[in-house]
């Protein structure tokens, strides 16, 4: 079959690989109908999240069930499903404690309590390096879905792929960021990063009762997108001091909730890069530092952007003095997906309005370059195998 294959940093291309096959009685094989490129894939493309071997990319995908393992009774050939990106067994300690991204069984080679960069990770993810389980991803014609009795969800026939595809990752991820802050209604929510994850967090903030939603991004075209699809207020850090602006908008207090939807590879100056080199740090925590400044005392910072090393000048003094609550990690998609399918199917939220490009999978190299370089006003790319 054909797939988007990672060869080395900067080199993801359309290639031939072996067809996946049923390896366990709980597997299904899916014929992929739509798949998307995620900001998380860019951390592999850049080499910051390391991968030595060739690998089929992609953790945002949906399709039609082609073949089912002998233990599968919840799905049959022909069912149309979306698949949450964390791979979870459904039965271990963490899976039974609403913490499926920490599954103890899906990543048996590299699992461990440490959570360090090179050794012990959490549960597995589709198409996300050997450290995260070494599973082939869904930017492909076909994909093997393990533990298929647990995570795939059948989607309504009358909805297009585009309407439901983002239930696999970015909508539950944006939702997690807001759910973790437990809004009571009326909060001011500032969301750093207006890429796909930031845009989904904006939608989730409105749905959970925010009174003001502020999007922050250095790219004007992404702020325009945010204004158009989500009716948010916007701030560009190239044009204003974002922390001062947020304080001015909130009687000097700061936002009730700040979301970091950027992570460790933000736009960086020469000084940022120099600091990272001498401190042996990966990327930068500058966005997180801004969140801690811009949030009000006793507020919440939700970190959805990925971080990948130690960071020695972490401003713990500010976090302590302001009494900030921090919550972060891989989104526990399974905790939310059924509720979120309801929201989409009852039209309480529209997800496909962030798509800017739909291209054949054969154009995957060009699609990665465009999404990474932020050219052609690219916000979200859907690939068709
Ligand atoms: P993206 O790269 O398209 O978006 C990031 C946005 O941040 C861009 O629009 C960029 O212009 C903006 N940005 C850069 N520097 C900034 C700054 N200083 N201040 C404000 N904004 C800045 O990626 P995405 O798909 O939206 O993903 C965002 C992050 O979320 C990535 O780190 C990704 O790995 C992570 N992610 C995490 C989970 C999870 O479960 N926790 C799931 C999906 C994605
Ligand atoms: Zn993702
Ligand atoms: Zn498990």
Short mmCIF file of C-alpha atoms and ligand atoms in Angstrom, two decimals:
data_model
loop_
_atom_site.label_atom_id
_atom_site.label_comp_id
_atom_site.label_asym_id
_atom_site.label_seq_id
_atom_site.Cartn_x
_atom_site.Cartn_y
_atom_site.Cartn_z
CA UNK A 1 0.00 0.00 0.00
CA UNK A 2 0.96 3.67 -0.14
CA UNK A 3 1.64 5.77 2.96
CA UNK A 4 3.33 8.90 4.28
CA UNK A 5 6.65 7.55 5.52
CA UNK A 6 9.11 9.37 7.81
CA UNK A 7 12.68 8.63 6.68
CA UNK A 8 14.69 11.27 8.54
CA UNK A 9 14.12 14.80 9.86
CA UNK A 10 12.83 16.96 7.04
CA UNK A 11 12.02 13.91 4.91
CA UNK A 12 8.44 12.59 5.00
CA UNK A 13 7.35 11.16 1.65
CA UNK A 14 4.74 9.13 -0.21
CA UNK A 15 6.10 5.61 -0.32
CA UNK A 16 5.22 1.94 -0.66
CA UNK A 17 5.09 -0.13 2.54
CA UNK A 18 3.71 -3.56 3.49
CA UNK A 19 -0.05 -3.78 3.99
CA UNK A 20 -1.02 -4.00 7.67
CA UNK A 21 -2.56 -7.27 8.84
CA UNK A 22 -4.47 -8.51 11.88
CA UNK A 23 -1.87 -9.37 14.55
CA UNK A 24 -4.17 -9.81 17.54
CA UNK A 25 -7.76 -10.93 17.97
CA UNK A 26 -8.70 -7.42 19.18
CA UNK A 27 -7.35 -5.67 16.03
CA UNK A 28 -9.23 -4.23 13.11
CA UNK A 29 -7.84 -3.11 9.77
CA UNK A 30 -9.25 0.21 8.61
CA UNK A 31 -9.39 1.51 5.06
CA UNK A 32 -8.50 5.15 5.67
CA UNK A 33 -10.81 7.67 3.99
CA UNK A 34 -9.45 10.90 5.53
CA UNK A 35 -6.46 11.80 7.67
CA UNK A 36 -4.92 15.07 8.84
CA UNK A 37 -1.50 16.51 9.65
CA UNK A 38 -1.12 17.64 13.28
CA UNK A 39 1.24 20.18 14.86
CA UNK A 40 2.60 17.21 16.82
CA UNK A 41 3.74 15.63 13.54
CA UNK A 42 5.89 18.72 12.99
CA UNK A 43 7.95 17.87 16.10
CA UNK A 44 8.89 14.58 14.37
CA UNK A 45 9.51 16.32 11.05
CA UNK A 46 11.90 18.77 12.77
CA UNK A 47 13.75 15.93 14.52
CA UNK A 48 12.99 17.37 17.98
CA UNK A 49 10.97 14.23 18.80
CA UNK A 50 13.49 11.60 17.74
CA UNK A 51 12.83 8.62 15.46
CA UNK A 52 15.60 6.42 14.04
CA UNK A 53 13.65 4.02 11.81
CA UNK A 54 11.33 4.60 8.90
CA UNK A 55 7.76 4.95 10.14
CA UNK A 56 4.26 5.49 8.74
CA UNK A 57 3.08 8.85 10.14
CA UNK A 58 -0.34 9.98 11.30
CA UNK A 59 -2.55 9.85 14.39
CA UNK A 60 -5.60 11.76 13.11
CA UNK A 61 -7.51 9.41 10.82
CA UNK A 62 -10.86 7.79 10.11
CA UNK A 63 -12.17 5.23 7.70
CA UNK A 64 -14.15 2.12 6.92
CA UNK A 65 -13.61 -1.17 8.75
CA UNK A 66 -12.09 -3.61 6.26
CA UNK A 67 -11.32 -6.63 8.45
CA UNK A 68 -11.99 -7.51 12.11
CA UNK A 69 -10.09 -9.72 14.56
CA UNK A 70 -11.85 -12.76 16.03
CA UNK A 71 -12.57 -11.05 19.38
CA UNK A 72 -14.24 -7.98 17.88
CA UNK A 73 -18.02 -7.85 18.36
CA UNK A 74 -18.61 -4.08 18.50
CA UNK A 75 -17.59 -3.45 14.87
CA UNK A 76 -18.14 -5.15 11.53
CA UNK A 77 -16.79 -4.79 8.03
CA UNK A 78 -18.21 -1.60 6.46
CA UNK A 79 -18.63 0.40 9.69
CA UNK A 80 -17.38 3.99 9.43
CA UNK A 81 -15.35 5.06 12.45
CA UNK A 82 -13.11 7.75 13.93
CA UNK A 83 -10.16 6.56 16.04
CA UNK A 84 -8.86 8.44 19.13
CA UNK A 85 -5.10 9.04 18.87
CA UNK A 86 -3.96 7.43 22.17
CA UNK A 87 -3.71 3.63 21.95
CA UNK A 88 -5.25 2.16 25.10
CA UNK A 89 -5.98 -1.40 26.25
CA UNK A 90 -9.11 -0.49 28.23
CA UNK A 91 -8.34 -2.80 31.17
CA UNK A 92 -5.17 -1.66 33.01
CA UNK A 93 -5.00 0.59 36.09
CA UNK A 94 -4.83 3.80 34.09
CA UNK A 95 -7.42 2.79 31.48
CA UNK A 96 -9.88 2.08 34.29
CA UNK A 97 -9.06 5.40 36.01
CA UNK A 98 -9.98 7.74 33.10
CA UNK A 99 -6.31 8.10 32.20
CA UNK A 100 -6.02 6.12 28.96
CA UNK A 101 -3.02 8.09 27.56
CA UNK A 102 -1.05 6.47 30.41
CA UNK A 103 -2.10 2.91 29.40
CA UNK A 104 0.30 0.37 30.90
CA UNK A 105 -0.04 -2.19 28.12
CA UNK A 106 0.01 -0.44 24.75
CA UNK A 107 3.68 0.69 24.86
CA UNK A 108 5.27 -2.37 26.41
CA UNK A 109 8.83 -1.67 25.16
CA UNK A 110 9.23 1.89 26.36
CA UNK A 111 6.65 2.25 29.13
CA UNK A 112 7.69 3.35 32.59
CA UNK A 113 6.98 5.58 35.56
CA UNK A 114 9.77 8.06 34.74
CA UNK A 115 8.34 10.10 31.85
CA UNK A 116 11.82 11.03 30.61
CA UNK A 117 12.90 12.07 27.16
CA UNK A 118 14.68 9.00 25.88
CA UNK A 119 13.56 6.09 28.05
CA UNK A 120 10.30 5.63 29.86
CA UNK A 121 7.21 7.05 28.22
CA UNK A 122 3.46 6.71 28.68
CA UNK A 123 0.97 4.79 26.54
CA UNK A 124 1.35 4.42 22.78
CA UNK A 125 0.20 6.78 20.04
CA UNK A 126 -0.43 5.99 16.38
CA UNK A 127 2.45 6.91 14.05
CA UNK A 128 4.41 8.66 16.79
CA UNK A 129 7.89 7.10 17.02
CA UNK A 130 9.27 3.90 18.51
CA UNK A 131 9.36 5.52 21.97
CA UNK A 132 5.57 5.84 21.81
CA UNK A 133 4.97 2.24 20.84
CA UNK A 134 6.26 1.99 17.27
CA UNK A 135 2.77 1.62 15.77
CA UNK A 136 2.25 2.56 12.13
CA UNK A 137 0.02 5.59 11.69
CA UNK A 138 -3.00 6.43 9.59
CA UNK A 139 -1.54 8.72 6.92
CA UNK A 140 -1.85 5.63 4.74
CA UNK A 141 -4.30 3.66 2.65
CA UNK A 142 -4.82 1.16 5.49
CA UNK A 143 -3.99 1.08 9.20
CA UNK A 144 -4.06 -1.56 11.93
CA UNK A 145 -6.06 -0.41 14.96
CA UNK A 146 -5.20 -2.37 18.12
CA UNK A 147 -7.68 -2.74 21.03
CA UNK A 148 -10.46 -1.94 18.55
CA UNK A 149 -13.07 -3.11 21.06
CA UNK A 150 -12.16 -0.02 23.15
CA UNK A 151 -11.58 3.13 21.19
CA UNK A 152 -13.00 3.47 17.64
CA UNK A 153 -16.39 5.18 17.50
CA UNK A 154 -18.99 4.76 14.74
CA UNK A 155 -19.94 8.15 13.31
CA UNK A 156 -23.30 9.28 11.89
CA UNK A 157 -23.80 8.34 8.21
CA UNK A 158 -25.16 11.75 7.33
CA UNK A 159 -22.00 13.59 8.39
CA UNK A 160 -19.03 14.08 6.08
CA UNK A 161 -15.52 12.93 6.99
CA UNK A 162 -14.50 16.56 7.40
CA UNK A 163 -17.28 17.18 9.94
CA UNK A 164 -16.10 14.39 12.27
CA UNK A 165 -12.38 13.85 11.56
CA UNK A 166 -11.17 16.22 14.29
CA UNK A 167 -12.87 14.10 16.98
CA UNK A 168 -9.72 11.92 16.76
CA UNK A 169 -7.44 14.50 18.36
CA UNK A 170 -7.66 18.27 18.11
CA UNK A 171 -11.24 18.85 19.29
CA UNK A 172 -10.89 16.57 22.35
CA UNK A 173 -7.46 18.17 22.92
CA UNK A 174 -8.87 21.71 22.88
CA UNK A 175 -11.77 20.47 25.01
CA UNK A 176 -9.40 18.95 27.59
CA UNK A 177 -7.58 22.28 27.99
CA UNK A 178 -10.85 23.97 28.92
CA UNK A 179 -12.35 21.09 30.91
CA UNK A 180 -9.22 20.99 33.08
CA UNK A 181 -9.91 24.62 34.06
CA UNK A 182 -13.48 23.78 35.21
CA UNK A 183 -15.17 27.00 34.07
CA UNK A 184 -18.17 28.12 36.09
CA UNK A 185 -19.31 30.63 33.46
CA UNK A 186 -18.17 34.16 32.66
CA UNK A 187 -14.42 33.50 32.59
CA UNK A 188 -11.90 35.28 30.39
CA UNK A 189 -9.89 32.64 28.53
CA UNK A 190 -6.66 33.56 26.73
CA UNK A 191 -5.42 30.98 24.24
CA UNK A 192 -1.80 31.18 23.09
CA UNK A 193 -1.41 29.75 19.60
CA UNK A 194 -4.16 29.92 17.00
CA UNK A 195 -3.22 26.83 15.06
CA UNK A 196 -5.64 23.88 14.87
CA UNK A 197 -5.37 23.09 18.61
CA UNK A 198 -5.80 26.72 19.64
CA UNK A 199 -8.82 27.09 17.34
CA UNK A 200 -10.45 24.01 18.89
CA UNK A 201 -9.74 25.32 22.41
CA UNK A 202 -11.46 28.57 21.40
CA UNK A 203 -14.57 26.62 20.38
CA UNK A 204 -14.47 24.64 23.64
CA UNK A 205 -14.10 27.83 25.70
CA UNK A 206 -17.32 29.30 24.25
CA UNK A 207 -19.18 25.99 24.70
CA UNK A 208 -18.13 25.91 28.36
CA UNK A 209 -19.41 29.39 29.18
CA UNK A 210 -16.45 31.76 28.73
CA UNK A 211 -17.45 35.43 28.52
CA UNK A 212 -14.39 36.51 26.51
CA UNK A 213 -12.03 34.42 24.42
CA UNK A 214 -8.72 35.97 23.37
CA UNK A 215 -6.52 34.38 20.68
CA UNK A 216 -2.78 35.13 20.58
CA UNK A 217 -0.59 34.32 17.57
CA UNK A 218 2.22 36.06 15.65
CA UNK A 219 0.59 35.11 12.31
CA UNK A 220 -2.14 37.56 11.28
CA UNK A 221 -3.76 35.11 8.88
CA UNK A 222 -4.31 32.64 11.73
CA UNK A 223 -5.81 35.40 13.87
CA UNK A 224 -8.10 36.31 10.98
CA UNK A 225 -9.20 32.67 10.80
CA UNK A 226 -9.90 32.72 14.55
CA UNK A 227 -12.00 35.86 14.23
CA UNK A 228 -13.95 34.49 11.28
CA UNK A 229 -14.74 31.02 12.60
CA UNK A 230 -14.81 31.59 16.36
CA UNK A 231 -15.62 35.32 16.85
CA UNK A 232 -12.77 35.80 19.32
CA UNK A 233 -10.70 38.87 20.20
CA UNK A 234 -7.12 38.71 18.93
CA UNK A 235 -3.63 39.85 19.95
CA UNK A 236 -0.46 39.65 17.85
CA UNK A 237 2.73 39.55 19.99
CA UNK A 238 4.62 41.31 17.17
CA UNK A 239 2.34 44.31 17.56
CA UNK A 240 1.42 44.56 21.26
CA UNK A 241 2.78 43.50 24.63
CA UNK A 242 0.40 40.58 25.10
CA UNK A 243 0.69 40.36 28.89
CA UNK A 244 0.00 44.10 29.32
CA UNK A 245 -2.91 43.90 26.88
CA UNK A 246 -4.52 40.96 28.70
CA UNK A 247 -4.15 42.73 32.06
CA UNK A 248 -5.73 45.88 30.59
CA UNK A 249 -8.66 43.79 29.36
CA UNK A 250 -9.20 42.29 32.84
CA UNK A 251 -9.01 45.21 35.31
CA UNK A 252 -5.31 44.58 35.83
CA UNK A 253 -5.89 41.03 37.10
CA UNK A 254 -5.04 38.77 34.17
CA UNK A 255 -7.07 36.07 32.41
CA UNK A 256 -8.90 33.47 34.50
CA UNK A 257 -7.51 30.75 32.26
CA UNK A 258 -4.53 30.67 29.91
CA UNK A 259 -4.04 27.82 27.43
CA UNK A 260 -0.65 27.05 25.91
CA UNK A 261 -1.53 25.66 22.48
CA UNK A 262 1.97 26.26 21.10
CA UNK A 263 4.49 24.07 22.94
CA UNK A 264 8.28 23.89 22.85
CA UNK A 265 8.78 24.92 19.22
CA UNK A 266 7.35 28.48 19.14
CA UNK A 267 8.62 31.19 16.87
CA UNK A 268 12.14 31.83 18.27
CA UNK A 269 14.64 34.67 18.06
CA UNK A 270 18.42 34.22 17.86
CA UNK A 271 18.59 34.94 21.61
CA UNK A 272 15.98 32.24 22.37
CA UNK A 273 18.01 29.71 20.35
CA UNK A 274 21.28 30.75 22.00
CA UNK A 275 19.74 30.36 25.49
CA UNK A 276 18.45 26.90 24.58
CA UNK A 277 21.88 25.80 23.36
CA UNK A 278 23.79 26.88 26.46
CA UNK A 279 21.12 25.45 28.79
CA UNK A 280 20.88 22.11 26.90
CA UNK A 281 17.16 22.75 26.45
CA UNK A 282 14.92 21.69 23.58
CA UNK A 283 13.14 24.67 22.03
CA UNK A 284 11.80 27.20 24.50
CA UNK A 285 9.24 27.66 27.29
CA UNK A 286 8.66 31.31 26.36
CA UNK A 287 4.94 30.79 25.65
CA UNK A 288 4.44 29.00 28.95
CA UNK A 289 6.24 31.84 30.75
CA UNK A 290 3.84 34.28 29.10
CA UNK A 291 0.88 32.18 30.26
CA UNK A 292 2.12 32.40 33.87
CA UNK A 293 2.42 36.19 33.55
CA UNK A 294 -0.91 36.67 31.79
CA UNK A 295 -3.03 34.44 34.07
CA UNK A 296 -4.62 36.00 37.15
CA UNK A 297 -3.75 34.99 40.69
CA UNK A 298 -5.33 31.59 41.54
CA UNK A 299 -6.05 31.06 37.84
CA UNK A 300 -5.42 27.96 35.72
CA UNK A 301 -2.86 27.31 32.98
CA UNK A 302 -3.63 24.34 30.71
CA UNK A 303 -0.66 23.15 28.71
CA UNK A 304 -1.64 21.32 25.52
CA UNK A 305 1.50 22.20 23.55
CA UNK A 306 4.17 19.52 23.84
CA UNK A 307 7.34 20.01 25.98
CA UNK A 308 10.34 17.75 25.62
CA UNK A 309 13.25 18.43 27.98
CA UNK A 310 14.23 19.89 31.34
CA UNK A 311 13.97 23.67 31.57
CA UNK A 312 16.11 25.07 34.37
CA UNK A 313 14.86 28.63 34.67
CA UNK A 314 11.27 27.49 35.15
CA UNK A 315 9.51 30.40 36.99
CA UNK A 316 8.27 28.37 39.93
CA UNK A 317 8.37 31.45 42.17
CA UNK A 318 5.63 33.08 40.07
CA UNK A 319 3.55 29.92 39.90
CA UNK A 320 3.72 29.65 43.70
CA UNK A 321 3.17 33.32 44.53
CA UNK A 322 0.15 33.55 42.23
CA UNK A 323 -1.21 30.17 43.32
CA UNK A 324 -1.55 28.98 39.73
CA UNK A 325 -3.08 25.59 38.95
CA UNK A 326 -1.28 23.81 36.10
CA UNK A 327 -2.70 20.87 34.18
CA UNK A 328 -1.09 19.29 31.14
CA UNK A 329 -0.42 16.17 29.12
CA UNK A 330 -1.79 14.07 26.28
CA UNK A 331 -5.52 14.62 25.92
CA UNK A 332 -7.63 11.83 27.48
CA UNK A 333 -9.73 11.58 24.33
CA UNK A 334 -11.74 8.57 25.50
CA UNK A 335 -13.12 10.51 28.48
CA UNK A 336 -14.80 13.02 26.19
CA UNK A 337 -15.39 11.50 22.78
CA UNK A 338 -19.00 10.34 23.19
CA UNK A 339 -20.10 13.73 24.52
CA UNK A 340 -18.19 15.50 21.75
CA UNK A 341 -19.74 13.30 19.02
CA UNK A 342 -23.12 14.42 20.42
CA UNK A 343 -22.10 18.09 20.25
CA UNK A 344 -21.03 17.67 16.61
CA UNK A 345 -24.01 15.60 15.48
CA UNK A 346 -26.50 17.99 17.12
CA UNK A 347 -24.70 20.88 15.38
CA UNK A 348 -23.77 22.62 18.66
CA UNK A 349 -20.29 22.98 17.20
CA UNK A 350 -18.77 23.01 13.73
CA UNK A 351 -15.26 21.65 13.34
CA UNK A 352 -14.56 21.60 9.59
CA UNK A 353 -14.46 25.40 9.25
CA UNK A 354 -10.72 25.39 10.09
CA UNK A 355 -9.76 23.27 7.05
CA UNK A 356 -7.82 25.29 4.48
CA UNK A 357 -6.41 22.51 2.29
CA UNK A 358 -7.62 19.08 1.13
CA UNK A 359 -5.01 17.24 -0.93
CA UNK A 360 -4.30 13.71 -2.14
CA UNK A 361 -2.01 11.66 0.12
CA UNK A 362 0.43 11.47 -2.80
CA UNK A 363 1.16 15.18 -2.18
CA UNK A 364 2.07 14.59 1.46
CA UNK A 365 5.65 15.98 1.28
CA UNK A 366 4.38 19.27 -0.14
CA UNK A 367 1.54 19.33 2.40
CA UNK A 368 3.95 18.92 5.34
CA UNK A 369 6.19 21.69 3.98
CA UNK A 370 3.24 24.05 3.57
CA UNK A 371 1.82 23.37 7.07
CA UNK A 372 5.28 23.66 8.65
CA UNK A 373 6.28 26.84 6.79
CA UNK A 374 2.79 28.32 7.27
CA UNK A 375 2.57 29.25 3.58
CA UNK A 376 -0.57 29.70 1.44
CA UNK A 377 -2.49 30.73 4.60
CA UNK A 378 -2.41 27.08 5.67
CA UNK A 379 -4.22 26.22 8.92
CA UNK A 380 -5.24 22.57 8.61
CA UNK A 381 -4.55 20.01 5.92
CA UNK A 382 -6.76 16.99 5.24
CA UNK A 383 -5.16 14.19 3.18
CA UNK A 384 -7.14 11.77 1.00
CA UNK A 385 -5.48 8.36 0.50
P1 LIG B 1 0.61 24.59 14.88
O1 LIG B 1 2.09 24.54 14.76
O2 LIG B 1 -0.17 24.67 13.63
O3 LIG B 1 0.16 25.84 15.77
C1 LIG B 1 0.99 26.50 16.67
C2 LIG B 1 0.66 27.98 16.59
O4 LIG B 1 1.44 28.68 17.57
C3 LIG B 1 1.01 28.61 15.23
O5 LIG B 1 -0.11 29.26 14.69
C4 LIG B 1 2.12 29.58 15.57
O6 LIG B 1 2.12 30.75 14.74
C5 LIG B 1 1.80 29.92 17.01
N1 LIG B 1 2.91 30.51 17.76
C6 LIG B 1 4.24 30.40 17.56
N2 LIG B 1 4.92 31.16 18.44
C7 LIG B 1 3.98 31.76 19.23
C8 LIG B 1 4.05 32.65 20.32
N3 LIG B 1 5.23 33.10 20.78
N4 LIG B 1 2.88 33.08 20.89
C9 LIG B 1 1.69 32.66 20.42
N5 LIG B 1 1.56 31.79 19.39
C10 LIG B 1 2.70 31.34 18.81
O7 LIG B 1 0.22 23.32 15.74
P2 LIG B 1 -1.16 22.73 16.38
O8 LIG B 1 -1.60 21.59 15.53
O9 LIG B 1 -2.14 23.80 16.66
O10 LIG B 1 -0.56 22.12 17.74
C11 LIG B 1 -0.14 22.98 18.78
C12 LIG B 1 0.62 22.21 19.86
O11 LIG B 1 -0.28 21.26 20.48
C13 LIG B 1 1.80 21.39 19.36
O12 LIG B 1 2.87 21.45 20.30
C14 LIG B 1 1.25 19.98 19.33
O13 LIG B 1 2.27 19.01 19.44
C15 LIG B 1 0.38 20.00 20.54
N6 LIG B 1 -0.66 18.94 20.63
C16 LIG B 1 -0.83 18.36 21.85
C17 LIG B 1 -1.83 17.43 22.04
C18 LIG B 1 -2.06 16.85 23.40
O14 LIG B 1 -2.76 15.84 23.54
N7 LIG B 1 -1.56 17.47 24.46
C19 LIG B 1 -2.63 17.02 20.96
C20 LIG B 1 -2.43 17.65 19.71
C21 LIG B 1 -1.44 18.61 19.57
ZN1 LIG B 2 -2.31 15.43 16.96
ZN1 LIG B 3 -4.49 0.27 29.43
#
